[in-house]
Coordinates of C-alpha atoms and ligand atoms in Angstrom, one line a residue:
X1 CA 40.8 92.4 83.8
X2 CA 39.3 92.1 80.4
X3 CA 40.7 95.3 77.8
X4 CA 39.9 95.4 74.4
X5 CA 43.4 96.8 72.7
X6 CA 42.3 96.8 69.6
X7 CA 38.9 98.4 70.2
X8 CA 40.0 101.6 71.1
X9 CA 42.0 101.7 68.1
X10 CA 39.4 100.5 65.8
X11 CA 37.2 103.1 67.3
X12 CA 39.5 106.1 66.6
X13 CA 40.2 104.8 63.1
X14 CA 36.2 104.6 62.7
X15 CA 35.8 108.0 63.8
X16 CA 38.5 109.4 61.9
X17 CA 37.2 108.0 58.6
X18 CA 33.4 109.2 59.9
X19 CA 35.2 113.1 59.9
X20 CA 36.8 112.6 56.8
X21 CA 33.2 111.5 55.1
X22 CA 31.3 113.9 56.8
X23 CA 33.6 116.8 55.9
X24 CA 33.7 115.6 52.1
X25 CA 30.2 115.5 51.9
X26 CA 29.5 118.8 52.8
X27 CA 32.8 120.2 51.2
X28 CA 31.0 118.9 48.3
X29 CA 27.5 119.8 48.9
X30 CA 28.0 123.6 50.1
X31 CA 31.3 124.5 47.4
X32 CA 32.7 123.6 44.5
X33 CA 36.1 122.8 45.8
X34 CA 37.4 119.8 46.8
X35 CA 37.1 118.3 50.5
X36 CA 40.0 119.6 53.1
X37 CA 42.3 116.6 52.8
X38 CA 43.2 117.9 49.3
X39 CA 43.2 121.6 50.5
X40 CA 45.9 120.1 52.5
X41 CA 48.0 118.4 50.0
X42 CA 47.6 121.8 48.3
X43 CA 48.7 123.4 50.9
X44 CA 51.9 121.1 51.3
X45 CA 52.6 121.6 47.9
X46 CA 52.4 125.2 48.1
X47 CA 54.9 124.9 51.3
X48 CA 56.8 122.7 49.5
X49 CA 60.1 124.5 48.3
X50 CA 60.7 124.3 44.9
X51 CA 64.0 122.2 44.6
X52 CA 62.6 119.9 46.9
X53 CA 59.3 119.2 44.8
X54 CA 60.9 119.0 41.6
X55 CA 63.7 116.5 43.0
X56 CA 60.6 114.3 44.1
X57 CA 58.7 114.9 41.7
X58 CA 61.6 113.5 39.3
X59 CA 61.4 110.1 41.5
X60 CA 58.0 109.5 41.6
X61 CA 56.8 111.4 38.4
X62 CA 53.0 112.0 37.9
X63 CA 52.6 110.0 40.8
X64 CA 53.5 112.7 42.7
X65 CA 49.9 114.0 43.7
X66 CA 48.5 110.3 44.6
X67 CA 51.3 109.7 46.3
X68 CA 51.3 112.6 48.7
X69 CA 47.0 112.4 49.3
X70 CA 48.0 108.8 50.4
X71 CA 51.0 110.0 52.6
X72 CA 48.0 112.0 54.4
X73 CA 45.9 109.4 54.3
X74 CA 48.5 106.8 55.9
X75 CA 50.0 109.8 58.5
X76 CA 46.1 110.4 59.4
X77 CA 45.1 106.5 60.1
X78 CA 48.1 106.5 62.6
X79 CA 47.0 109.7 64.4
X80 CA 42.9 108.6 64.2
X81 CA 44.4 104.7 65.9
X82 CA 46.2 106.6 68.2
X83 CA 43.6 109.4 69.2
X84 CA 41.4 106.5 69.8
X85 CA 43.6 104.9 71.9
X86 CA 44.2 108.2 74.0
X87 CA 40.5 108.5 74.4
X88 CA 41.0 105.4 76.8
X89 CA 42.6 107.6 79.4
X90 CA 40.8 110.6 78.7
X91 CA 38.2 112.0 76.5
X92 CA 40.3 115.4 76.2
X93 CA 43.1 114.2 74.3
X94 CA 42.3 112.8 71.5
X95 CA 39.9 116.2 70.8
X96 CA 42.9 118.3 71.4
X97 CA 44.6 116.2 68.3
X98 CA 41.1 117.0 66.4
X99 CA 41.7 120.7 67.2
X100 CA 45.2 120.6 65.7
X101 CA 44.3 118.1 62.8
X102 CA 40.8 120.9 62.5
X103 CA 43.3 124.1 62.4
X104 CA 45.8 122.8 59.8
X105 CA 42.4 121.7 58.1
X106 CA 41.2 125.4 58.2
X107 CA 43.9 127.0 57.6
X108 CA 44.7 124.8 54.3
X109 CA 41.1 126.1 53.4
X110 CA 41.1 129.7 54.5
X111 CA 44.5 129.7 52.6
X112 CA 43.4 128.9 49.0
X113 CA 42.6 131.1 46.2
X114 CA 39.3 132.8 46.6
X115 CA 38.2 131.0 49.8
X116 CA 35.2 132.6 51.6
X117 CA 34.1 132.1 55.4
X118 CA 31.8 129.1 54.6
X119 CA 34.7 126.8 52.9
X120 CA 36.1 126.4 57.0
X121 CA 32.2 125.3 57.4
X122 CA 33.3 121.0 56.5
X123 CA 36.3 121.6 59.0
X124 CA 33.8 122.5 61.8
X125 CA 31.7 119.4 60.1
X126 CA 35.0 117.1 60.5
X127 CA 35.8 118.0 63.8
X128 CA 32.4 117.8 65.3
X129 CA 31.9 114.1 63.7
X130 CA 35.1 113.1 65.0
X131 CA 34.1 114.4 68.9
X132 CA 30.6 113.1 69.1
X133 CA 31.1 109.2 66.4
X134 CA 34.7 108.3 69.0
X135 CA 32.8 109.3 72.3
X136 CA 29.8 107.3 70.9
X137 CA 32.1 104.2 70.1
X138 CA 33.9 104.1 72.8
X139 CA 31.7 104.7 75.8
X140 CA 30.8 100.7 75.7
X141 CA 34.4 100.0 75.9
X142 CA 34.9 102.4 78.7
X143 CA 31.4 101.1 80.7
X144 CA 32.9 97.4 80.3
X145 CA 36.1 98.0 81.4
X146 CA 35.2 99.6 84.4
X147 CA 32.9 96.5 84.9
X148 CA 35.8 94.3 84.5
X149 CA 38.3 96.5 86.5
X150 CA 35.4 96.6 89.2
X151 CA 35.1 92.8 89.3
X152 CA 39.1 92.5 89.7
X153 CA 39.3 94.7 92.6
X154 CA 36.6 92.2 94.0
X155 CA 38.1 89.2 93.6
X156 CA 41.7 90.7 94.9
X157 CA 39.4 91.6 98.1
X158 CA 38.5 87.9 98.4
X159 CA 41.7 86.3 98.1
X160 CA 43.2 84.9 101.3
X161 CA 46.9 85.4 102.5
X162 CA 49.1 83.9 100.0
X163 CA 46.4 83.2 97.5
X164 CA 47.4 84.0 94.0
X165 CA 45.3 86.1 91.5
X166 CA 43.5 83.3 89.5
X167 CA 43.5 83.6 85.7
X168 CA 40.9 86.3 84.7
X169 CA 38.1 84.2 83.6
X170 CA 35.7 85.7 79.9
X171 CA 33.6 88.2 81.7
X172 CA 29.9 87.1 81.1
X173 CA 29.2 90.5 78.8
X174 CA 32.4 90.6 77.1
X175 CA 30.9 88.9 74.0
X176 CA 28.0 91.4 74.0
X177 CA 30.0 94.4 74.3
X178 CA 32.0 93.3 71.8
X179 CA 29.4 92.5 69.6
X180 CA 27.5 95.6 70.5
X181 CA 30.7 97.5 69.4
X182 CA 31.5 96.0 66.2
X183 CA 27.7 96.6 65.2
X184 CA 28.1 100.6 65.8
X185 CA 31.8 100.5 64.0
X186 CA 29.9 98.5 61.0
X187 CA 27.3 101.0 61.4
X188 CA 29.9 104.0 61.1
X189 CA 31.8 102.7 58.5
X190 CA 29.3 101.9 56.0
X191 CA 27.2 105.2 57.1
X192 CA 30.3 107.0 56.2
X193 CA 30.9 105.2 53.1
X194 CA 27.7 106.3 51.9
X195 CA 28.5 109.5 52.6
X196 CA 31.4 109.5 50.8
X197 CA 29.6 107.9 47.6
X198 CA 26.9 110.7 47.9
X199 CA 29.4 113.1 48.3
X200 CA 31.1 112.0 45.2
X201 CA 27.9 112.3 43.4
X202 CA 26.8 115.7 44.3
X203 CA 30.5 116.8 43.5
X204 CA 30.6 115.9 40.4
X205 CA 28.0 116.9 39.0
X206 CA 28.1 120.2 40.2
X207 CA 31.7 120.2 39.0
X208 CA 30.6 119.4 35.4
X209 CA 27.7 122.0 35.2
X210 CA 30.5 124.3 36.4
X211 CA 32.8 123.7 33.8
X212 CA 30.1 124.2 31.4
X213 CA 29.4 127.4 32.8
X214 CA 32.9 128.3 32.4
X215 CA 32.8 128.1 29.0
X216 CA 29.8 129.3 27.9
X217 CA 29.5 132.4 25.9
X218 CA 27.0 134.3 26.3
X219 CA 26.8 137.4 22.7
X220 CA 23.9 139.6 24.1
X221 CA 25.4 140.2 27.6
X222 CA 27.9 142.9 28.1
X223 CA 30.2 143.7 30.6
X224 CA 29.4 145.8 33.7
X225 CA 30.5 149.8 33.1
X226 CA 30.4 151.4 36.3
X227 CA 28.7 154.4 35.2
X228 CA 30.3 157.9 35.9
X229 CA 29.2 159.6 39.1
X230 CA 28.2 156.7 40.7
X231 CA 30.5 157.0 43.7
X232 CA 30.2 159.4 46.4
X233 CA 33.9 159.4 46.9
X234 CA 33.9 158.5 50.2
X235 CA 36.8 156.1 51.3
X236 CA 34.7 153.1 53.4
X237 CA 31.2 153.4 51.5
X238 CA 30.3 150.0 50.4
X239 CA 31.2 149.4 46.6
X240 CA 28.5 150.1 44.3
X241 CA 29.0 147.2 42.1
X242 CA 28.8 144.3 44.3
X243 CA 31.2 141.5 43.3
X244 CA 28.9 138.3 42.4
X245 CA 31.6 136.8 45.1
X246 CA 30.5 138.9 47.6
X247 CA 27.0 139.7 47.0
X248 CA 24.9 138.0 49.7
X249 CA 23.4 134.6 49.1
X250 CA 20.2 133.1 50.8
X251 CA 18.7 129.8 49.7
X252 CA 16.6 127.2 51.6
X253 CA 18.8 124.6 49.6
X254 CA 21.5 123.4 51.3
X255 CA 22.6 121.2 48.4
X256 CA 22.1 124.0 45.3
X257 CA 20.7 122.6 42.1
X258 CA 23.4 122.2 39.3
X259 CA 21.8 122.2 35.9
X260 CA 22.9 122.4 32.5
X261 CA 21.6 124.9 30.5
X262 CA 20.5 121.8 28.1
X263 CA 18.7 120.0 30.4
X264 CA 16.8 123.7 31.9
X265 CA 13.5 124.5 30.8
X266 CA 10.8 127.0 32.0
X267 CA 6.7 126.2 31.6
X268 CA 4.4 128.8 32.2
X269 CA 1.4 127.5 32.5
X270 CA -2.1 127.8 35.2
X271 CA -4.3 130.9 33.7
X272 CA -3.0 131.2 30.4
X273 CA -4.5 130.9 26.3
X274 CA -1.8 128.5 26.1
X275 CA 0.9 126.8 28.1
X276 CA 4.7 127.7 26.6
X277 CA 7.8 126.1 27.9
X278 CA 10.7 127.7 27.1
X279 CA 14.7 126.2 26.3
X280 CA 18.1 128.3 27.5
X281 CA 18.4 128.7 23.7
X282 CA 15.0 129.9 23.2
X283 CA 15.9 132.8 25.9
X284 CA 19.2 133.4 23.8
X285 CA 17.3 133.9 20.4
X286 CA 15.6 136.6 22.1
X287 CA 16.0 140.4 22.5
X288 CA 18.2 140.7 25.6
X289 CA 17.6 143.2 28.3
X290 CA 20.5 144.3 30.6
X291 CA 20.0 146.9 33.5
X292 CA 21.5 147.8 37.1
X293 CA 19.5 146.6 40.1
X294 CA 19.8 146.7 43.7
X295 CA 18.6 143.0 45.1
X296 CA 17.7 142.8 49.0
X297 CA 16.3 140.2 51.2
X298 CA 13.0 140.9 53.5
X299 CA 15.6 139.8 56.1
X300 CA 17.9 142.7 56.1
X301 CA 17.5 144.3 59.8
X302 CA 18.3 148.0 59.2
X303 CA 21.9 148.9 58.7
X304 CA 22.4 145.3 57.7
X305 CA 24.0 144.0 55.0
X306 CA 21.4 141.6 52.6
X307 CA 21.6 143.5 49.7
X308 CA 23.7 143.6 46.8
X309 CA 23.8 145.7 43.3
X310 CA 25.0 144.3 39.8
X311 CA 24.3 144.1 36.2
X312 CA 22.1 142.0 35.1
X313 CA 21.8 140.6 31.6
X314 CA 18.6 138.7 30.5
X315 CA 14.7 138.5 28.8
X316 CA 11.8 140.7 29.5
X317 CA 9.2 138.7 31.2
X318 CA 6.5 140.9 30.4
X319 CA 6.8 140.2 26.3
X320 CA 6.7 136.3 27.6
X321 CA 3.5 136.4 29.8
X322 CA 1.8 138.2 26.9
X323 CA 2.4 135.8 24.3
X324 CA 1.3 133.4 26.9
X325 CA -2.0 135.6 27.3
X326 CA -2.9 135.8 30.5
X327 CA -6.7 134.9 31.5
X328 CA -8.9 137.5 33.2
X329 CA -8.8 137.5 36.8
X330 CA -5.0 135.9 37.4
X331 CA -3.4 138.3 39.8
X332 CA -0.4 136.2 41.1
X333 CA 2.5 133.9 39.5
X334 CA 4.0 130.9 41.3
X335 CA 7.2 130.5 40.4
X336 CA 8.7 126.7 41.1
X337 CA 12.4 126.4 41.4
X338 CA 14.4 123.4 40.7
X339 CA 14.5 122.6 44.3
X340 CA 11.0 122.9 44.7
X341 CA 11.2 126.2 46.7
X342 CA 8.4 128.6 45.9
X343 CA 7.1 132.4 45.7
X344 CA 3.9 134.0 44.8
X345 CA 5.2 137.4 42.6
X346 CA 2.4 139.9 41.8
X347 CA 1.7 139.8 38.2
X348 CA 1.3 143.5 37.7
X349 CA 4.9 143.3 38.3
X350 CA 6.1 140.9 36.0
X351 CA 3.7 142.7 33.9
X352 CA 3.9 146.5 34.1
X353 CA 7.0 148.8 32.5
X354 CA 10.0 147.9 35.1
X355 CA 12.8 145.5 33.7
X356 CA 11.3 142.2 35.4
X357 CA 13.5 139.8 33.6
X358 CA 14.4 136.2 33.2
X359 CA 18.4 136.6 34.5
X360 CA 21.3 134.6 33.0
X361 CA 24.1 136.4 33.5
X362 CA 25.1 138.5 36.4
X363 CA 27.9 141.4 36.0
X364 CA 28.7 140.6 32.8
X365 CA 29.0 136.4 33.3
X366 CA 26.6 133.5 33.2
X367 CA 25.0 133.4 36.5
X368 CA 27.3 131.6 39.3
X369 CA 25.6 128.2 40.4
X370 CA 24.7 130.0 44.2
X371 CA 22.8 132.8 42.4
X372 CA 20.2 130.7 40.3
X373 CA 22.3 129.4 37.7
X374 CA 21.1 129.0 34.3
X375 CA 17.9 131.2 35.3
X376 CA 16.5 133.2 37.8
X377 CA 14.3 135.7 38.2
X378 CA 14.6 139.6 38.9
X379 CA 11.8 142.1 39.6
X380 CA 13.3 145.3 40.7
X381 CA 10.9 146.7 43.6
X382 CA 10.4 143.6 45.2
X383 CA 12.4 141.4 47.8
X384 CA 14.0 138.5 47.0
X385 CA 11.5 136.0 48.6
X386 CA 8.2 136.8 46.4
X387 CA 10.7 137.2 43.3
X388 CA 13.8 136.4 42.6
X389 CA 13.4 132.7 42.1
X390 CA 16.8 131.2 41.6
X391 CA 16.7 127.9 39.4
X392 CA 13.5 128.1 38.2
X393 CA 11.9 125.9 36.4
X394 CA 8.2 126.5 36.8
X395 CA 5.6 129.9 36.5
X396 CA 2.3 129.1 37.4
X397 CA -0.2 132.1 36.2
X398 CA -2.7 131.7 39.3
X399 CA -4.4 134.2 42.2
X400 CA -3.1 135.0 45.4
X401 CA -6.4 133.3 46.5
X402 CA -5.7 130.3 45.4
X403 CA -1.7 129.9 46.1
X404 CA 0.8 129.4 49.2
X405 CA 4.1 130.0 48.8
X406 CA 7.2 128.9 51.1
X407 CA 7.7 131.9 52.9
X408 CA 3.8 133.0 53.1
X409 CA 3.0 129.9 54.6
X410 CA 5.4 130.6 57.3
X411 CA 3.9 134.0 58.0
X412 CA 5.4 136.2 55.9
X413 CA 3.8 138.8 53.9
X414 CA 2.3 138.1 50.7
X415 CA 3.2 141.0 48.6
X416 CA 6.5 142.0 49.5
X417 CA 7.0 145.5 47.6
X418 CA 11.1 146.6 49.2
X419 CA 10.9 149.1 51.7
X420 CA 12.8 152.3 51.4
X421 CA 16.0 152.1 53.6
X422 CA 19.5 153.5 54.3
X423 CA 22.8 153.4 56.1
X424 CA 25.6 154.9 57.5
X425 CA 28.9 153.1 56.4
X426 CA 31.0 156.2 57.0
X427 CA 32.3 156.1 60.0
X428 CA 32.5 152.6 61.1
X429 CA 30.8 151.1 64.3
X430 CA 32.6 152.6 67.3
X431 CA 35.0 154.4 64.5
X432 CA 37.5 157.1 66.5
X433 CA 38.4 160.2 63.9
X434 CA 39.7 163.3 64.1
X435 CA 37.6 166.0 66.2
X436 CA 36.2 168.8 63.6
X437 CA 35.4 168.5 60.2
X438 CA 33.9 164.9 60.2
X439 CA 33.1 162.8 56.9
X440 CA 29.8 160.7 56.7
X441 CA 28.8 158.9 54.1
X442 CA 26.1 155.4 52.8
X443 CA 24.1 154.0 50.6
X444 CA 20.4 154.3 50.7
X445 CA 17.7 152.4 48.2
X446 CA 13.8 152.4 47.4
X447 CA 14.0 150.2 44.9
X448 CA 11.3 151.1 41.8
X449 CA 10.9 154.5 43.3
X450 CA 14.0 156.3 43.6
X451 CA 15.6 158.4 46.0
X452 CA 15.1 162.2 46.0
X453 CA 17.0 163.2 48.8
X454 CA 19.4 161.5 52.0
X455 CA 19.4 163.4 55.6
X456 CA 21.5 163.0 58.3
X457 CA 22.0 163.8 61.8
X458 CA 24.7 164.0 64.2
X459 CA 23.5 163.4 67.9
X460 CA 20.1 164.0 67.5
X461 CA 20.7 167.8 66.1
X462 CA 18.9 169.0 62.8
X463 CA 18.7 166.8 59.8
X464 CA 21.3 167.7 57.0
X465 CA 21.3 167.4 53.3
X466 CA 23.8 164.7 52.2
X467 CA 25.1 164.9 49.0
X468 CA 23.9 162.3 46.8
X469 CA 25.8 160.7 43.9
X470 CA 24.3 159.6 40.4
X471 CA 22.0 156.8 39.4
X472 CA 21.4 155.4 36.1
X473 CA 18.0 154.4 37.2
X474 CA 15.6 154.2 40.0
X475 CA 16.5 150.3 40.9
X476 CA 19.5 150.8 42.6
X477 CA 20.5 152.2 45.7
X478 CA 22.4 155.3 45.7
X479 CA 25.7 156.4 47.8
X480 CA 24.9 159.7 49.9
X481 CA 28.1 161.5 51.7
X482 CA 28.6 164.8 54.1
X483 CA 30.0 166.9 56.6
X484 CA 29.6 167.8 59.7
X485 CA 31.7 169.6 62.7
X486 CA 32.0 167.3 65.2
X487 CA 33.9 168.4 68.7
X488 CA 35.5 166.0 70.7
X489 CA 33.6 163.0 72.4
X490 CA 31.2 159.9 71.6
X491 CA 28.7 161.0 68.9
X492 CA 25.8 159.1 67.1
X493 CA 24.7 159.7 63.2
X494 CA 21.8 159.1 62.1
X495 CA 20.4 158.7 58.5
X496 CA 17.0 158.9 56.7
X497 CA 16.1 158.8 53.4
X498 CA 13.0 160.4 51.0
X499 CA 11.5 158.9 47.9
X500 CA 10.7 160.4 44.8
X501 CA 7.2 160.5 45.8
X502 CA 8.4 163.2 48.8
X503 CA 7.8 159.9 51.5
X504 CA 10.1 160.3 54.4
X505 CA 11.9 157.4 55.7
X506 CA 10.1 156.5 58.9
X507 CA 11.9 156.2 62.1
X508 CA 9.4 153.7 63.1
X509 CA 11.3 150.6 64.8
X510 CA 9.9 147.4 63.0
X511 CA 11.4 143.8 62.8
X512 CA 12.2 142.4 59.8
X513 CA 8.8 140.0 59.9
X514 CA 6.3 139.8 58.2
X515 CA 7.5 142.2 55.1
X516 CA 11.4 144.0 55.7
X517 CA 12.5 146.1 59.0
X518 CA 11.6 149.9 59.4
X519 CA 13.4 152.6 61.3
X520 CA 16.6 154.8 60.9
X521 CA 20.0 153.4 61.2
X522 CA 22.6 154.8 63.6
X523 CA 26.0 154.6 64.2
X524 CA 28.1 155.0 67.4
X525 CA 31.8 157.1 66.7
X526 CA 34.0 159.1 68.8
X527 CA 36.1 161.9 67.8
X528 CA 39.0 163.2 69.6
Ligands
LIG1 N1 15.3 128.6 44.6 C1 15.3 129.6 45.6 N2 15.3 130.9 45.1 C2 15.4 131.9 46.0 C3 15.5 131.7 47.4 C4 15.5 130.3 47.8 O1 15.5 130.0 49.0 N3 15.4 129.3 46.9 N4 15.6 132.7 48.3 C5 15.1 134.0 47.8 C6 15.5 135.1 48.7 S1 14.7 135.1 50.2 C7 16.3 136.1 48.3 S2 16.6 137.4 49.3 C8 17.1 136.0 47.0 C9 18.5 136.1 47.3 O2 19.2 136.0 46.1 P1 20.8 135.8 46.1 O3 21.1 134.6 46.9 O4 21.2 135.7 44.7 O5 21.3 137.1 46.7 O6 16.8 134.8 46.4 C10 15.5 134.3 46.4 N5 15.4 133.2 45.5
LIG2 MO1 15.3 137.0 51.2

């Protein structure tokens, strides 16, 4: 019967080194970390007990590091030849060796300083390429040998008594499976060496522009100063200062721009006197502006969580479109971003007396890459996808008439003021407290108008005056807290909001297309 040894192995080594690429690339493309093979070798040396590194560290010297990424590298090949060769017998094996290499893969990840959820992401990447490239490469070897093993058991059936076996002549499509085979590993391989180039590529330069951004020094901007009253002293209220780690991130790019603040500029241009294009240095010889604003997406169901709040530091816009001079009749802006995603912002925003700014730092520091990093724009009042332009390079002074924008072209609404909103953090989802004196407490936002007043209400009884905390302005959103005696049992809360212009929060269910989500949020608790 005809076998092809070797095949299998080659196959698993193929598939192995697919993984690897494949995880790089998008280690590289979605973070700025390195790929999962060296969040392992960080994790062995972190394992690693002291004595024991330093007494191996005094053999090998600064060849330490190298040496142990190719220690993985070798231990790896042996287990991706091997897993290949499992797959002969069956196809569950060698993924149960994926799954273990995959966990020690994520849990080298999860493990390292400042990891989100999304770094485990090129794991998942890894492990799937290694399932579907091996089952793809080896399913010619698998339908050939069952070929040849069916063609043995039919020559044994023809043999007479006494007859020996006679030597297993070349099985006519032996030569073409193997050729076959060889083409898809050649395939693999050199698909997955690009990767790995590309990968390289994307990394670095990200890398660079985020060393540059380290050190940059920015004069005008300040640090963030919670102001006083701002909390509602509620244990379990979501922070008002959202951490630029944590605040929420949503971008059609899935590899981000990385520019240098050398190489950014910003024309303005369409329905203008005259065109201007602006350096990052001409922004920083300008008066900066620096103000507290709640940012949310149109995508934020209600109770969710797409919103964020933080300092922002940067240039009036308005001052810019004026010396620009604006032409009669312009009602719209495109804005461009370096990625080529767009948004059509109302001018009499960018225009009118609210902070619209060019943003380059957020709380306090230069913009992270993910948030728009060296500019983006900020219009308090508005969501994100007919504003807040991250990486822009471009501000077209046009009409809606005459513009389409990303999101408008795929049916969502073209002017996207924020609507007013709010929610219960206090107590959790399906929370269990103590029966009597009961402790709600939120946030709620209408961004550009204010909030006068939050309400709440516990299983549909009478609306009650939370208290609400301080705001330095009407852009951000504002924690709101109460109390209410609760007997024993499951309970829902409720919570509504009114603006400064006495509008109640409607209870209204609407999904979040075409311009945000309406109605109340409620949450389920039990006391006992
Ligand atoms: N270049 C670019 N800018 C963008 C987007 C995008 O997809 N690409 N998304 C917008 C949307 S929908 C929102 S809600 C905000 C989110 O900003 P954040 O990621 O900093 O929270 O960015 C806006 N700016
Ligand atoms: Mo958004």
């Amino acid at each position: 019967m005809t076998t092809f040894r070797g095949a299998w192995s080659a196959a698993g080594l193929a598939a192995g080194a697919a993984g690897l690429a494949t995880s790089y690339f998008a280690a590289m493309a979605l973070t700025i970390r390195e790929s999962p093979v060296v969040a392992v070798a960080e994790l062995v040396i972190r394992l690693t007990p002291g004595p024991v590194a330093e007494y191996l560290i005094s053999l090998v010297g600064k060849l330490d590091k190298p040496l142990l990424l190719l220690g993985i590298f070798v231990f790896l090949g042996v287990v991706f030849a091997w897993s290949g060769r499992l797959a002969r017998r069956t196809w569950w094996a060698p993924a149960v060796v994926y799954a273990a290499l995959a966990a020690v893969g994520a849990v080298a990840v999860s493990t390292q300083r400042g990891a989100a959820a999304i770094d485990v992401l090129p794991v998942a990447v890894g492990f799937v390429t290694w399932l579907v490239t091996l089952s793809l490469l080896t399913e010619p070897l698998r339908a050939a040998e069952e070929r040849g093993a069916e063609a043995d058991r039919a020559a044994v059936d023809h043999l007479m008594p006494g007859e020996v076996m006679p030597e297993a002549g070349p099985v006519p499509d032996d030569a073409h499976t193997r050729r076959a085979f060889g083409i898809r590993v050649g395939l693999l391989v050199a698909a997955a060496g690009v990767l790995g180039v590309l990968g390289r590529v994307v990394g670095r330069g990200r890398r660079h522009v985020e060393e540059v951004r380290g050190l940059l020094r920015l004069p005008q901007v300040t640090r963030p100063a919670t102001p006083d009253g701002v909390s509602a002293g509620v244990r379990g209220i979501t922070r008002w200062m959202t951490p630029s780690d944590d605040f929420y991130r949503i971008h059609t790019a899935i590899v981000v721009p990385a520019i240098e603040p050398k190489d950014w500029t910003l024309r303005i241009h369409g329905m203008v006197e005259r065109e201007i294009t602006l350096t990052y240095d001409d922004l920083l010889d300008r008066q900066f502006t620096e103000a507290w604003v709640t940012l949310s997406c149109v995508s934020n169901e209600v109770g969710g969580n797409l919103i964020g709040n933080a300092w922002w530091s940067g240039v009036l816009l308005a001052p810019i479109l004026e010396e620009a001079g604006i032409l009669p009749g312009a009602d719209a802006v495109l804005q461009t971003s370096d990625d080529g995603w767009t948004c059509g912002t109302p001018l009499a925003a960018l225009t009118d007396s609210r902070n619209a700014m060019l943003a380059l730092a957020m709380n306090g520091r230069p913009l992270p890459i993910d948030h728009g990093f060296p500019v983006r724009t900020l219009v308090p009042g508005l969501y994100g996808y007919v504003s807040a332009t991250k990486w822009l390079r471009e501000m077209e002074v046009s009409t809606f008439a005459d513009i389409t924008a990303y999101w408008t072209e795929r049916g969502w609404g073209e002017l996207g003021p924020v609507k007013m909103s709010s929610r219960v953090d206090v107590p959790r989802s399906g929370e269990d407290v103590p029966a009597g004196e009961v402790v709600f407490g939120g946030v709620a936002w209408a961004q550009h108008t204010g909030v006068s007043e939050v309400e709440f209400s516990v299983d549909g009884g009478a609306w009650r005056a939370a208290d609400l905390a301080l705001v330095p302005n009407e852009d951000t959103w504002v924690q709101w807290s109460g109390t209410a005696d609760v007997p024993p049992g499951d309970h829902i809360v409720r919570v509504r909001a009114v603006d400064k212009n006495g509008t109640v929060q409607t209870d209204v269910e609407q999904g979040v297309l075409p311009d945000g989500a309406t109605g109340l949020h409620a949450r389920d608790f039990t006391a006992s």
